[in-house]
PDB file of C-alpha atoms in Angstrom:
ATOM      1  CA  UNK D   1      56.145  12.455  11.925  1.00 33.00           C
ATOM      2  CA  UNK D   2      59.193  14.757  13.166  1.00 34.00           C
ATOM      3  CA  UNK D   3      62.826  12.771  12.636  1.00 33.00           C
ATOM      4  CA  UNK D   4      63.259  14.144  16.376  1.00 33.00           C
ATOM      5  CA  UNK D   5      60.484  11.587  17.437  1.00 31.00           C
ATOM      6  CA  UNK D   6      61.542   8.802  15.417  1.00 35.00           C
ATOM      7  CA  UNK D   7      65.396   8.992  16.967  1.00 30.00           C
ATOM      8  CA  UNK D   8      63.527   8.858  20.359  1.00 41.00           C
ATOM      9  CA  UNK D   9      61.541   5.671  19.724  1.00 42.00           C
ATOM     10  CA  UNK D  10      64.479   4.296  18.610  1.00 39.00           C
ATOM     11  CA  UNK D  11      65.274   4.316  22.409  1.00 42.00           C
ATOM     12  CA  UNK D  12      61.730   4.553  23.709  1.00 46.00           C
ATOM     13  CA  UNK D  13      61.565   3.560  27.132  1.00 47.00           C
ATOM     14  CA  UNK D  14      65.137   3.238  27.959  1.00 46.00           C
ATOM     15  CA  UNK D  15      65.746   2.584  31.481  1.00 42.00           C
ATOM     16  CA  UNK D  16      67.570   5.253  33.698  1.00 42.00           C
ATOM     17  CA  UNK D  17      69.299   5.827  37.040  1.00 39.00           C
ATOM     18  CA  UNK D  18      67.052   5.180  40.128  1.00 39.00           C
ATOM     19  CA  UNK D  19      67.320   8.943  40.003  1.00 39.00           C
ATOM     20  CA  UNK D  20      66.137   9.733  36.299  1.00 43.00           C
ATOM     21  CA  UNK D  21      62.346   9.137  36.961  1.00 44.00           C
ATOM     22  CA  UNK D  22      62.590  12.058  39.598  1.00 45.00           C
ATOM     23  CA  UNK D  23      64.157  14.294  36.924  1.00 60.00           C
ATOM     24  CA  UNK D  24      61.370  14.355  34.975  1.00 79.00           C
ATOM     25  CA  UNK D  25      58.789  16.412  35.926  1.00 90.00           C
ATOM     26  CA  UNK D  26      55.362  14.924  35.644  1.00 94.00           C
ATOM     27  CA  UNK D  27      53.774  18.202  34.314  1.00 94.00           C
ATOM     28  CA  UNK D  28      56.635  18.094  31.596  1.00 95.00           C
ATOM     29  CA  UNK D  29      55.903  14.567  31.123  1.00 96.00           C
ATOM     30  CA  UNK D  30      51.985  15.292  30.195  1.00 96.00           C
ATOM     31  CA  UNK D  31      52.983  18.332  28.022  1.00 95.00           C
ATOM     32  CA  UNK D  32      55.106  16.147  25.730  1.00 95.00           C
ATOM     33  CA  UNK D  33      52.354  13.659  25.766  1.00 95.00           C
ATOM     34  CA  UNK D  34      50.105  16.604  24.986  1.00 93.00           C
ATOM     35  CA  UNK D  35      52.355  17.621  21.972  1.00 93.00           C
ATOM     36  CA  UNK D  36      52.670  14.330  20.531  1.00 94.00           C
ATOM     37  CA  UNK D  37      48.676  14.258  20.208  1.00 91.00           C
ATOM     38  CA  UNK D  38      48.079  17.514  18.902  1.00 90.00           C
ATOM     39  CA  UNK D  39      50.698  16.883  16.313  1.00 90.00           C
ATOM     40  CA  UNK D  40      49.547  13.270  15.165  1.00 88.00           C
ATOM     41  CA  UNK D  41      46.125  12.585  16.767  1.00 80.00           C
ATOM     42  CA  UNK D  42      43.797  14.645  13.763  1.00 72.00           C
ATOM     43  CA  UNK D  43      40.696  13.625  14.936  1.00 69.00           C
ATOM     44  CA  UNK D  44      41.086  12.661  18.386  1.00 75.00           C
ATOM     45  CA  UNK D  45      42.678  16.137  19.250  1.00 78.00           C
ATOM     46  CA  UNK D  46      39.477  17.784  18.767  1.00 76.00           C
ATOM     47  CA  UNK D  47      38.080  15.603  21.416  1.00 80.00           C
ATOM     48  CA  UNK D  48      40.909  16.034  24.101  1.00 80.00           C
ATOM     49  CA  UNK D  49      40.665  19.802  24.247  1.00 81.00           C
ATOM     50  CA  UNK D  50      36.709  19.318  25.522  1.00 83.00           C
ATOM     51  CA  UNK D  51      37.474  17.640  28.535  1.00 89.00           C
ATOM     52  CA  UNK D  52      38.830  18.952  31.853  1.00 89.00           C
ATOM     53  CA  UNK D  53      42.806  19.111  32.353  1.00 92.00           C
ATOM     54  CA  UNK D  54      43.433  15.841  34.298  1.00 94.00           C
ATOM     55  CA  UNK D  55      41.036  14.052  31.759  1.00 95.00           C
ATOM     56  CA  UNK D  56      42.424  15.445  28.774  1.00 93.00           C
ATOM     57  CA  UNK D  57      46.055  15.041  29.913  1.00 95.00           C
ATOM     58  CA  UNK D  58      45.606  11.539  30.818  1.00 96.00           C
ATOM     59  CA  UNK D  59      43.930  10.479  27.648  1.00 94.00           C
ATOM     60  CA  UNK D  60      46.981  12.594  25.383  1.00 94.00           C
ATOM     61  CA  UNK D  61      49.202  10.423  27.440  1.00 96.00           C
ATOM     62  CA  UNK D  62      47.296   7.146  26.436  1.00 95.00           C
ATOM     63  CA  UNK D  63      47.325   8.529  23.114  1.00 93.00           C
ATOM     64  CA  UNK D  64      51.150   8.936  23.257  1.00 95.00           C
ATOM     65  CA  UNK D  65      51.416   5.672  24.422  1.00 96.00           C
ATOM     66  CA  UNK D  66      49.662   3.969  21.750  1.00 92.00           C
ATOM     67  CA  UNK D  67      51.712   6.251  19.111  1.00 93.00           C
ATOM     68  CA  UNK D  68      55.084   5.209  20.050  1.00 94.00           C
ATOM     69  CA  UNK D  69      53.704   1.602  19.641  1.00 93.00           C
ATOM     70  CA  UNK D  70      52.375   2.230  16.204  1.00 90.00           C
ATOM     71  CA  UNK D  71      55.061   3.737  15.260  1.00 92.00           C
ATOM     72  CA  UNK D  72      57.665   0.752  16.020  1.00 92.00           C
ATOM     73  CA  UNK D  73      55.638  -1.530  14.020  1.00 89.00           C
ATOM     74  CA  UNK D  74      55.243   0.600  11.304  1.00 85.00           C
ATOM     75  CA  UNK D  75      58.965   1.646  10.255  1.00 87.00           C
ATOM     76  CA  UNK D  76      59.203   0.296   7.430  1.00 83.00           C
ATOM     77  CA  UNK D  77      63.010   1.021   6.921  1.00 90.00           C
ATOM     78  CA  UNK D  78      63.473  -2.162   9.392  1.00 89.00           C
ATOM     79  CA  UNK D  79      62.751  -5.853   8.566  1.00 88.00           C
ATOM     80  CA  UNK D  80      59.261  -7.407  10.326  1.00 87.00           C
ATOM     81  CA  UNK D  81      61.427  -9.296  12.829  1.00 88.00           C
ATOM     82  CA  UNK D  82      64.047  -6.228  13.827  1.00 92.00           C
ATOM     83  CA  UNK D  83      60.523  -4.222  14.099  1.00 91.00           C
ATOM     84  CA  UNK D  84      59.274  -7.220  16.586  1.00 91.00           C
ATOM     85  CA  UNK D  85      62.144  -7.392  18.646  1.00 93.00           C
ATOM     86  CA  UNK D  86      61.936  -3.189  19.567  1.00 94.00           C
ATOM     87  CA  UNK D  87      58.525  -3.211  20.216  1.00 93.00           C
ATOM     88  CA  UNK D  88      58.773  -6.488  22.384  1.00 93.00           C
ATOM     89  CA  UNK D  89      61.787  -4.509  24.202  1.00 95.00           C
ATOM     90  CA  UNK D  90      59.692  -1.168  24.197  1.00 96.00           C
ATOM     91  CA  UNK D  91      57.361  -3.261  25.998  1.00 95.00           C
ATOM     92  CA  UNK D  92      59.427  -4.838  28.375  1.00 96.00           C
ATOM     93  CA  UNK D  93      60.400  -1.402  29.312  1.00 96.00           C
ATOM     94  CA  UNK D  94      57.138  -0.005  29.799  1.00 96.00           C
ATOM     95  CA  UNK D  95      55.767  -3.492  32.203  1.00 96.00           C
ATOM     96  CA  UNK D  96      59.596  -2.710  34.305  1.00 96.00           C
ATOM     97  CA  UNK D  97      58.219   1.511  34.402  1.00 96.00           C
ATOM     98  CA  UNK D  98      54.245   0.356  35.464  1.00 95.00           C
ATOM     99  CA  UNK D  99      55.716  -2.087  38.472  1.00 95.00           C
ATOM    100  CA  UNK D 100      57.513   0.813  39.725  1.00 92.00           C
ATOM    101  CA  UNK D 101      61.075   1.035  37.630  1.00 93.00           C
ATOM    102  CA  UNK D 102      63.335   4.019  36.632  1.00 91.00           C
ATOM    103  CA  UNK D 103      62.964   5.655  33.573  1.00 93.00           C
ATOM    104  CA  UNK D 104      63.943   8.362  31.159  1.00 91.00           C
ATOM    105  CA  UNK D 105      60.902   8.294  28.898  1.00 95.00           C
ATOM    106  CA  UNK D 106      58.351  11.100  29.449  1.00 96.00           C
ATOM    107  CA  UNK D 107      55.759   9.108  28.152  1.00 97.00           C
ATOM    108  CA  UNK D 108      55.919   5.951  30.468  1.00 97.00           C
ATOM    109  CA  UNK D 109      55.942   8.702  33.370  1.00 97.00           C
ATOM    110  CA  UNK D 110      52.816  10.864  32.029  1.00 97.00           C
ATOM    111  CA  UNK D 111      50.972   6.877  31.433  1.00 97.00           C
ATOM    112  CA  UNK D 112      52.101   5.266  34.682  1.00 97.00           C
ATOM    113  CA  UNK D 113      50.474   8.246  36.686  1.00 97.00           C
ATOM    114  CA  UNK D 114      47.531   8.079  34.823  1.00 97.00           C
ATOM    115  CA  UNK D 115      46.986   4.532  34.932  1.00 97.00           C
ATOM    116  CA  UNK D 116      47.241   5.089  38.710  1.00 96.00           C
ATOM    117  CA  UNK D 117      44.743   7.803  38.848  1.00 96.00           C
ATOM    118  CA  UNK D 118      42.253   6.582  36.609  1.00 97.00           C
ATOM    119  CA  UNK D 119      42.665   2.818  37.738  1.00 96.00           C
ATOM    120  CA  UNK D 120      43.032   1.598  34.150  1.00 97.00           C
ATOM    121  CA  UNK D 121      44.199  -2.131  34.329  1.00 96.00           C
ATOM    122  CA  UNK D 122      47.221  -2.870  32.491  1.00 96.00           C
ATOM    123  CA  UNK D 123      45.867  -5.577  30.586  1.00 96.00           C
ATOM    124  CA  UNK D 124      44.079  -3.137  28.363  1.00 95.00           C
ATOM    125  CA  UNK D 125      47.705  -1.421  27.571  1.00 95.00           C
ATOM    126  CA  UNK D 126      48.722  -5.072  26.717  1.00 94.00           C
ATOM    127  CA  UNK D 127      45.798  -5.376  24.342  1.00 94.00           C
ATOM    128  CA  UNK D 128      46.272  -2.339  22.957  1.00 90.00           C
ATOM    129  CA  UNK D 129      49.786  -3.426  21.623  1.00 91.00           C
ATOM    130  CA  UNK D 130      48.787  -6.816  20.414  1.00 90.00           C
ATOM    131  CA  UNK D 131      46.472  -5.093  18.218  1.00 87.00           C
ATOM    132  CA  UNK D 132      49.560  -3.287  17.315  1.00 83.00           C
ATOM    133  CA  UNK D 133      51.236  -6.485  16.339  1.00 84.00           C
ATOM    134  CA  UNK D 134      48.437  -8.356  14.637  1.00 82.00           C
ATOM    135  CA  UNK D 135      49.669  -6.712  11.478  1.00 73.00           C
ATOM    136  CA  UNK D 136      53.278  -7.750  12.248  1.00 78.00           C
ATOM    137  CA  UNK D 137      52.340 -10.915  12.953  1.00 73.00           C
ATOM    138  CA  UNK D 138      49.866 -11.327   9.959  1.00 64.00           C
ATOM    139  CA  UNK D 139      52.656 -10.750   7.615  1.00 60.00           C
ATOM    140  CA  UNK D 140      54.010 -13.751   5.138  1.00 60.00           C
ATOM    141  CA  UNK D 141      56.242 -12.652   3.032  1.00 61.00           C
ATOM    142  CA  UNK D 142      55.074 -11.158  -0.005  1.00 75.00           C
ATOM    143  CA  UNK D 143      51.454 -12.571   0.925  1.00 83.00           C
ATOM    144  CA  UNK D 144      48.730  -9.241   1.374  1.00 88.00           C
ATOM    145  CA  UNK D 145      47.561  -9.139   5.032  1.00 88.00           C
ATOM    146  CA  UNK D 146      43.833 -10.248   4.971  1.00 92.00           C
ATOM    147  CA  UNK D 147      40.787 -11.690   7.744  1.00 94.00           C
ATOM    148  CA  UNK D 148      38.787 -14.246   6.382  1.00 96.00           C
ATOM    149  CA  UNK D 149      35.594 -13.331   8.215  1.00 97.00           C
ATOM    150  CA  UNK D 150      33.897 -10.491   9.502  1.00 97.00           C
ATOM    151  CA  UNK D 151      34.511 -12.084  12.998  1.00 97.00           C
ATOM    152  CA  UNK D 152      38.227 -11.944  12.352  1.00 95.00           C
ATOM    153  CA  UNK D 153      38.005  -8.279  11.419  1.00 96.00           C
ATOM    154  CA  UNK D 154      36.061  -7.407  14.390  1.00 97.00           C
ATOM    155  CA  UNK D 155      38.877  -9.152  16.677  1.00 95.00           C
ATOM    156  CA  UNK D 156      41.478  -6.839  14.972  1.00 94.00           C
ATOM    157  CA  UNK D 157      39.010  -3.738  15.415  1.00 96.00           C
ATOM    158  CA  UNK D 158      38.425  -4.855  18.965  1.00 96.00           C
ATOM    159  CA  UNK D 159      41.970  -4.861  19.958  1.00 94.00           C
ATOM    160  CA  UNK D 160      43.318  -1.667  17.578  1.00 91.00           C
ATOM    161  CA  UNK D 161      39.983   0.536  18.584  1.00 94.00           C
ATOM    162  CA  UNK D 162      37.418  -1.235  20.907  1.00 97.00           C
ATOM    163  CA  UNK D 163      40.420  -1.167  23.535  1.00 96.00           C
ATOM    164  CA  UNK D 164      41.167   2.305  23.010  1.00 93.00           C
ATOM    165  CA  UNK D 165      37.532   2.832  23.770  1.00 95.00           C
ATOM    166  CA  UNK D 166      37.746   0.764  26.963  1.00 97.00           C
ATOM    167  CA  UNK D 167      40.257   3.037  28.406  1.00 97.00           C
ATOM    168  CA  UNK D 168      39.247   6.152  27.665  1.00 95.00           C
ATOM    169  CA  UNK D 169      36.009   5.265  29.237  1.00 97.00           C
ATOM    170  CA  UNK D 170      37.624   4.638  32.685  1.00 97.00           C
ATOM    171  CA  UNK D 171      39.071   7.944  32.390  1.00 97.00           C
ATOM    172  CA  UNK D 172      35.750   9.810  30.851  1.00 96.00           C
ATOM    173  CA  UNK D 173      34.346   7.635  34.310  1.00 97.00           C
ATOM    174  CA  UNK D 174      31.139   5.620  34.231  1.00 97.00           C
ATOM    175  CA  UNK D 175      29.356   3.733  36.793  1.00 95.00           C
ATOM    176  CA  UNK D 176      26.927   1.257  34.549  1.00 97.00           C
ATOM    177  CA  UNK D 177      28.375  -1.776  33.672  1.00 96.00           C
ATOM    178  CA  UNK D 178      26.688  -1.501  30.412  1.00 97.00           C
ATOM    179  CA  UNK D 179      29.046   1.214  29.110  1.00 98.00           C
ATOM    180  CA  UNK D 180      31.849  -1.160  28.688  1.00 98.00           C
ATOM    181  CA  UNK D 181      29.897  -2.879  26.270  1.00 98.00           C
ATOM    182  CA  UNK D 182      28.942  -0.062  24.300  1.00 98.00           C
ATOM    183  CA  UNK D 183      32.558   1.751  24.583  1.00 98.00           C
ATOM    184  CA  UNK D 184      33.592  -1.875  22.502  1.00 98.00           C
ATOM    185  CA  UNK D 185      31.148  -1.375  19.714  1.00 98.00           C
ATOM    186  CA  UNK D 186      31.787   2.194  19.553  1.00 98.00           C
ATOM    187  CA  UNK D 187      35.125   1.243  18.841  1.00 97.00           C
ATOM    188  CA  UNK D 188      34.216  -1.004  16.208  1.00 98.00           C
ATOM    189  CA  UNK D 189      31.967   1.840  14.527  1.00 98.00           C
ATOM    190  CA  UNK D 190      35.362   4.200  14.148  1.00 97.00           C
ATOM    191  CA  UNK D 191      37.623   1.241  13.107  1.00 97.00           C
ATOM    192  CA  UNK D 192      35.596   0.105  10.152  1.00 98.00           C
ATOM    193  CA  UNK D 193      34.995   3.789   9.108  1.00 98.00           C
ATOM    194  CA  UNK D 194      39.035   4.121   8.865  1.00 96.00           C
ATOM    195  CA  UNK D 195      39.387   0.865   7.139  1.00 97.00           C
ATOM    196  CA  UNK D 196      36.257   2.254   4.874  1.00 98.00           C
ATOM    197  CA  UNK D 197      38.550   5.379   4.199  1.00 97.00           C
ATOM    198  CA  UNK D 198      41.548   3.612   3.660  1.00 96.00           C
ATOM    199  CA  UNK D 199      40.801   0.887   1.467  1.00 96.00           C
ATOM    200  CA  UNK D 200      42.637   2.475  -1.264  1.00 95.00           C
ATOM    201  CA  UNK D 201      45.996   2.973   1.004  1.00 94.00           C
ATOM    202  CA  UNK D 202      46.015  -0.093   2.637  1.00 94.00           C
ATOM    203  CA  UNK D 203      46.043  -1.498  -0.709  1.00 94.00           C
ATOM    204  CA  UNK D 204      49.121  -0.038  -1.363  1.00 92.00           C
ATOM    205  CA  UNK D 205      50.798  -1.372   1.697  1.00 88.00           C
ATOM    206  CA  UNK D 206      49.678  -4.735   0.831  1.00 90.00           C
ATOM    207  CA  UNK D 207      46.497  -4.667   3.339  1.00 91.00           C
ATOM    208  CA  UNK D 208      43.052  -5.756   2.397  1.00 96.00           C
ATOM    209  CA  UNK D 209      40.596  -5.133   5.752  1.00 96.00           C
ATOM    210  CA  UNK D 210      37.243  -6.013   3.682  1.00 97.00           C
ATOM    211  CA  UNK D 211      36.428  -9.790   5.053  1.00 97.00           C
ATOM    212  CA  UNK D 212      37.846 -12.542   1.959  1.00 97.00           C
ATOM    213  CA  UNK D 213      34.372 -13.574   2.537  1.00 97.00           C
ATOM    214  CA  UNK D 214      32.876 -10.551   1.886  1.00 97.00           C
ATOM    215  CA  UNK D 215      34.635 -10.072  -1.270  1.00 97.00           C
ATOM    216  CA  UNK D 216      34.213 -13.678  -2.448  1.00 97.00           C
ATOM    217  CA  UNK D 217      30.368 -12.879  -2.357  1.00 97.00           C
ATOM    218  CA  UNK D 218      30.240 -10.076  -3.961  1.00 97.00           C
ATOM    219  CA  UNK D 219      32.465 -11.448  -6.893  1.00 97.00           C
ATOM    220  CA  UNK D 220      35.252  -9.830  -5.635  1.00 97.00           C
ATOM    221  CA  UNK D 221      39.067 -11.203  -5.181  1.00 97.00           C
ATOM    222  CA  UNK D 222      41.916 -10.083  -2.965  1.00 96.00           C
ATOM    223  CA  UNK D 223      44.250  -9.776  -5.916  1.00 96.00           C
ATOM    224  CA  UNK D 224      41.685  -7.295  -7.653  1.00 95.00           C
ATOM    225  CA  UNK D 225      41.741  -4.763  -4.944  1.00 96.00           C
ATOM    226  CA  UNK D 226      45.244  -4.327  -4.490  1.00 95.00           C
ATOM    227  CA  UNK D 227      46.064  -4.550  -8.312  1.00 93.00           C
ATOM    228  CA  UNK D 228      42.917  -2.361  -9.490  1.00 92.00           C
ATOM    229  CA  UNK D 229      43.450   0.405 -11.608  1.00 89.00           C
ATOM    230  CA  UNK D 230      44.803   3.790 -10.377  1.00 87.00           C
ATOM    231  CA  UNK D 231      41.984   6.369  -9.208  1.00 84.00           C
ATOM    232  CA  UNK D 232      39.308   4.266 -11.154  1.00 91.00           C
ATOM    233  CA  UNK D 233      36.048   4.370  -9.485  1.00 93.00           C
ATOM    234  CA  UNK D 234      34.378   1.797  -7.957  1.00 95.00           C
ATOM    235  CA  UNK D 235      32.713  -1.296  -9.255  1.00 96.00           C
ATOM    236  CA  UNK D 236      29.196  -2.203  -8.603  1.00 97.00           C
ATOM    237  CA  UNK D 237      30.216  -4.554  -6.751  1.00 97.00           C
ATOM    238  CA  UNK D 238      33.066  -3.284  -5.317  1.00 97.00           C
ATOM    239  CA  UNK D 239      30.256  -0.367  -4.251  1.00 97.00           C
ATOM    240  CA  UNK D 240      28.020  -3.280  -2.649  1.00 98.00           C
ATOM    241  CA  UNK D 241      30.482  -4.563  -0.546  1.00 98.00           C
ATOM    242  CA  UNK D 242      31.843  -1.102   0.524  1.00 98.00           C
ATOM    243  CA  UNK D 243      27.895  -0.200   1.323  1.00 98.00           C
ATOM    244  CA  UNK D 244      27.610  -3.209   3.341  1.00 97.00           C
ATOM    245  CA  UNK D 245      30.581  -2.217   5.580  1.00 98.00           C
ATOM    246  CA  UNK D 246      29.105   1.140   6.101  1.00 98.00           C
ATOM    247  CA  UNK D 247      25.490  -0.528   7.471  1.00 98.00           C
ATOM    248  CA  UNK D 248      27.241  -2.408   9.904  1.00 98.00           C
ATOM    249  CA  UNK D 249      29.656   0.909  10.971  1.00 98.00           C
ATOM    250  CA  UNK D 250      26.369   2.675  11.082  1.00 98.00           C
ATOM    251  CA  UNK D 251      24.444   0.357  13.620  1.00 98.00           C
ATOM    252  CA  UNK D 252      27.304   0.299  15.480  1.00 98.00           C
ATOM    253  CA  UNK D 253      27.057   3.859  15.908  1.00 98.00           C
ATOM    254  CA  UNK D 254      23.860   3.391  17.201  1.00 98.00           C
ATOM    255  CA  UNK D 255      25.822   2.292  20.290  1.00 98.00           C
ATOM    256  CA  UNK D 256      27.692   5.354  20.676  1.00 97.00           C
ATOM    257  CA  UNK D 257      24.657   7.559  21.121  1.00 97.00           C
ATOM    258  CA  UNK D 258      23.686   4.736  23.675  1.00 98.00           C
ATOM    259  CA  UNK D 259      26.724   5.010  25.904  1.00 98.00           C
ATOM    260  CA  UNK D 260      26.897   9.115  25.767  1.00 97.00           C
ATOM    261  CA  UNK D 261      24.476   9.403  28.698  1.00 97.00           C
ATOM    262  CA  UNK D 262      26.274   6.565  30.553  1.00 98.00           C
ATOM    263  CA  UNK D 263      29.465   8.090  31.255  1.00 96.00           C
ATOM    264  CA  UNK D 264      30.246  11.370  33.772  1.00 95.00           C
ATOM    265  CA  UNK D 265      28.379  14.566  32.059  1.00 94.00           C
ATOM    266  CA  UNK D 266      31.883  16.465  32.186  1.00 93.00           C
ATOM    267  CA  UNK D 267      32.763  13.988  29.823  1.00 94.00           C
ATOM    268  CA  UNK D 268      29.633  13.528  27.699  1.00 94.00           C
ATOM    269  CA  UNK D 269      30.821  16.543  25.110  1.00 93.00           C
ATOM    270  CA  UNK D 270      34.588  15.341  24.173  1.00 92.00           C
ATOM    271  CA  UNK D 271      33.132  11.999  23.122  1.00 94.00           C
ATOM    272  CA  UNK D 272      30.415  14.006  21.739  1.00 95.00           C
ATOM    273  CA  UNK D 273      33.036  16.041  19.617  1.00 93.00           C
ATOM    274  CA  UNK D 274      34.533  12.475  19.020  1.00 93.00           C
ATOM    275  CA  UNK D 275      31.803  10.343  17.483  1.00 96.00           C
ATOM    276  CA  UNK D 276      30.386  13.099  15.735  1.00 96.00           C
ATOM    277  CA  UNK D 277      33.678  13.647  13.858  1.00 94.00           C
ATOM    278  CA  UNK D 278      33.821  10.073  12.965  1.00 96.00           C
ATOM    279  CA  UNK D 279      30.464   9.873  11.964  1.00 98.00           C
ATOM    280  CA  UNK D 280      30.688  13.044   9.631  1.00 97.00           C
ATOM    281  CA  UNK D 281      33.263  11.132   7.719  1.00 97.00           C
ATOM    282  CA  UNK D 282      31.407   8.305   7.105  1.00 98.00           C
ATOM    283  CA  UNK D 283      28.643  10.111   6.033  1.00 98.00           C
ATOM    284  CA  UNK D 284      30.860  11.832   3.528  1.00 97.00           C
ATOM    285  CA  UNK D 285      31.808   8.238   2.093  1.00 98.00           C
ATOM    286  CA  UNK D 286      28.094   7.509   2.318  1.00 98.00           C
ATOM    287  CA  UNK D 287      27.608  10.915   0.239  1.00 97.00           C
ATOM    288  CA  UNK D 288      30.344   9.853  -2.672  1.00 96.00           C
ATOM    289  CA  UNK D 289      28.542   6.665  -3.246  1.00 97.00           C
ATOM    290  CA  UNK D 290      31.709   4.764  -1.417  1.00 97.00           C
ATOM    291  CA  UNK D 291      34.170   6.270  -3.858  1.00 97.00           C
ATOM    292  CA  UNK D 292      37.081   5.736  -1.452  1.00 96.00           C
ATOM    293  CA  UNK D 293      39.224   5.029  -4.881  1.00 95.00           C
ATOM    294  CA  UNK D 294      39.661   8.564  -6.439  1.00 92.00           C
ATOM    295  CA  UNK D 295      39.481  10.827  -3.846  1.00 91.00           C
ATOM    296  CA  UNK D 296      40.462   9.866   0.019  1.00 93.00           C
ATOM    297  CA  UNK D 297      37.363  11.114   2.549  1.00 95.00           C
ATOM    298  CA  UNK D 298      38.073  13.467   5.320  1.00 95.00           C
ATOM    299  CA  UNK D 299      36.175  16.258   7.211  1.00 95.00           C
ATOM    300  CA  UNK D 300      37.384  19.707   6.334  1.00 94.00           C
ATOM    301  CA  UNK D 301      38.990  21.604   9.350  1.00 92.00           C
ATOM    302  CA  UNK D 302      36.448  24.150   9.208  1.00 95.00           C
ATOM    303  CA  UNK D 303      34.105  21.533   9.996  1.00 95.00           C
ATOM    304  CA  UNK D 304      35.998  19.860  12.870  1.00 92.00           C
ATOM    305  CA  UNK D 305      36.613  23.446  14.292  1.00 91.00           C
ATOM    306  CA  UNK D 306      32.395  23.658  14.305  1.00 94.00           C
ATOM    307  CA  UNK D 307      31.872  20.672  16.096  1.00 93.00           C
ATOM    308  CA  UNK D 308      34.616  21.693  18.558  1.00 90.00           C
ATOM    309  CA  UNK D 309      33.119  24.971  19.104  1.00 92.00           C
ATOM    310  CA  UNK D 310      29.734  23.329  19.880  1.00 93.00           C
ATOM    311  CA  UNK D 311      31.371  20.578  22.615  1.00 89.00           C
ATOM    312  CA  UNK D 312      33.167  23.288  24.016  1.00 89.00           C
ATOM    313  CA  UNK D 313      30.338  25.046  24.942  1.00 90.00           C
ATOM    314  CA  UNK D 314      28.505  21.980  25.860  1.00 88.00           C
ATOM    315  CA  UNK D 315      31.593  21.566  28.861  1.00 85.00           C
ATOM    316  CA  UNK D 316      30.982  24.920  29.717  1.00 85.00           C
ATOM    317  CA  UNK D 317      27.453  24.510  30.346  1.00 85.00           C
ATOM    318  CA  UNK D 318      27.712  21.423  32.142  1.00 81.00           C
ATOM    319  CA  UNK D 319      30.548  23.174  34.148  1.00 78.00           C
ATOM    320  CA  UNK D 320      28.048  26.491  34.999  1.00 81.00           C
ATOM    321  CA  UNK D 321      25.092  23.858  35.603  1.00 79.00           C
ATOM    322  CA  UNK D 322      27.243  21.925  38.048  1.00 67.00           C
TER     323      UNK D 322
END
């Protein structure tokens, strides 16, 4: 993240004079959100560009909102308590803006417009931030952040990923209420994929998202994950646990396929791009026999661009057919 954006975050949500909100052009506000998404979103941004502009703008605004919250929570130059104070102040500023208050924060301007335009419940944004604060709340001095059971991990995944899906489908458009549970489970698939990819990096930050109960059932410990030899390939027991998590993720990707026909036709190509990229990442982890320690799994840019090309072609076909 650029130093300029870090500085902006320290005053994010700053309230301005009654005229200040008028001084921020809405198109410029959305443009700033798009710049943040383009710089930071990686897998997500490829799907954003396969949406009609109004929907793409709204998704970028929501992403920028999430990015601000994440960066405030993850600023390791500050103590946990300082991060909580700044995040609480930022959230209070957002609530004031969402209620009609003035602001000089472009992200808040864009998000407030997107919330009104696509009827996004404010409770979902509250849950997004609750997910961000879970890691702060779980911090216990030098003790690692852990989740006892898969049910506990599911709650975390719901807040940090499924809620994003529930926001996105309101922007995508849907009428069948079954879409909501399917969007929730699609978010779980994405987050489990992230967790598998990031086991090594999370352990270096004193975080183990593999459930403690699952570790124990495979003869493993939290301490063993955190202090394993650098670059060592996974043991048979580690592979077995990671494979179990992979199978759970695969089961939730079935929900993503079921969700596809339930959202508006013009939004399906974007969802297809996002699901295809994330599923490709899981497939790469599987093909590496779950060795997420010696090399970090990723989908090459050229493959992502190929997926995006197909998504854009699908979008153009929908428009022509419509």
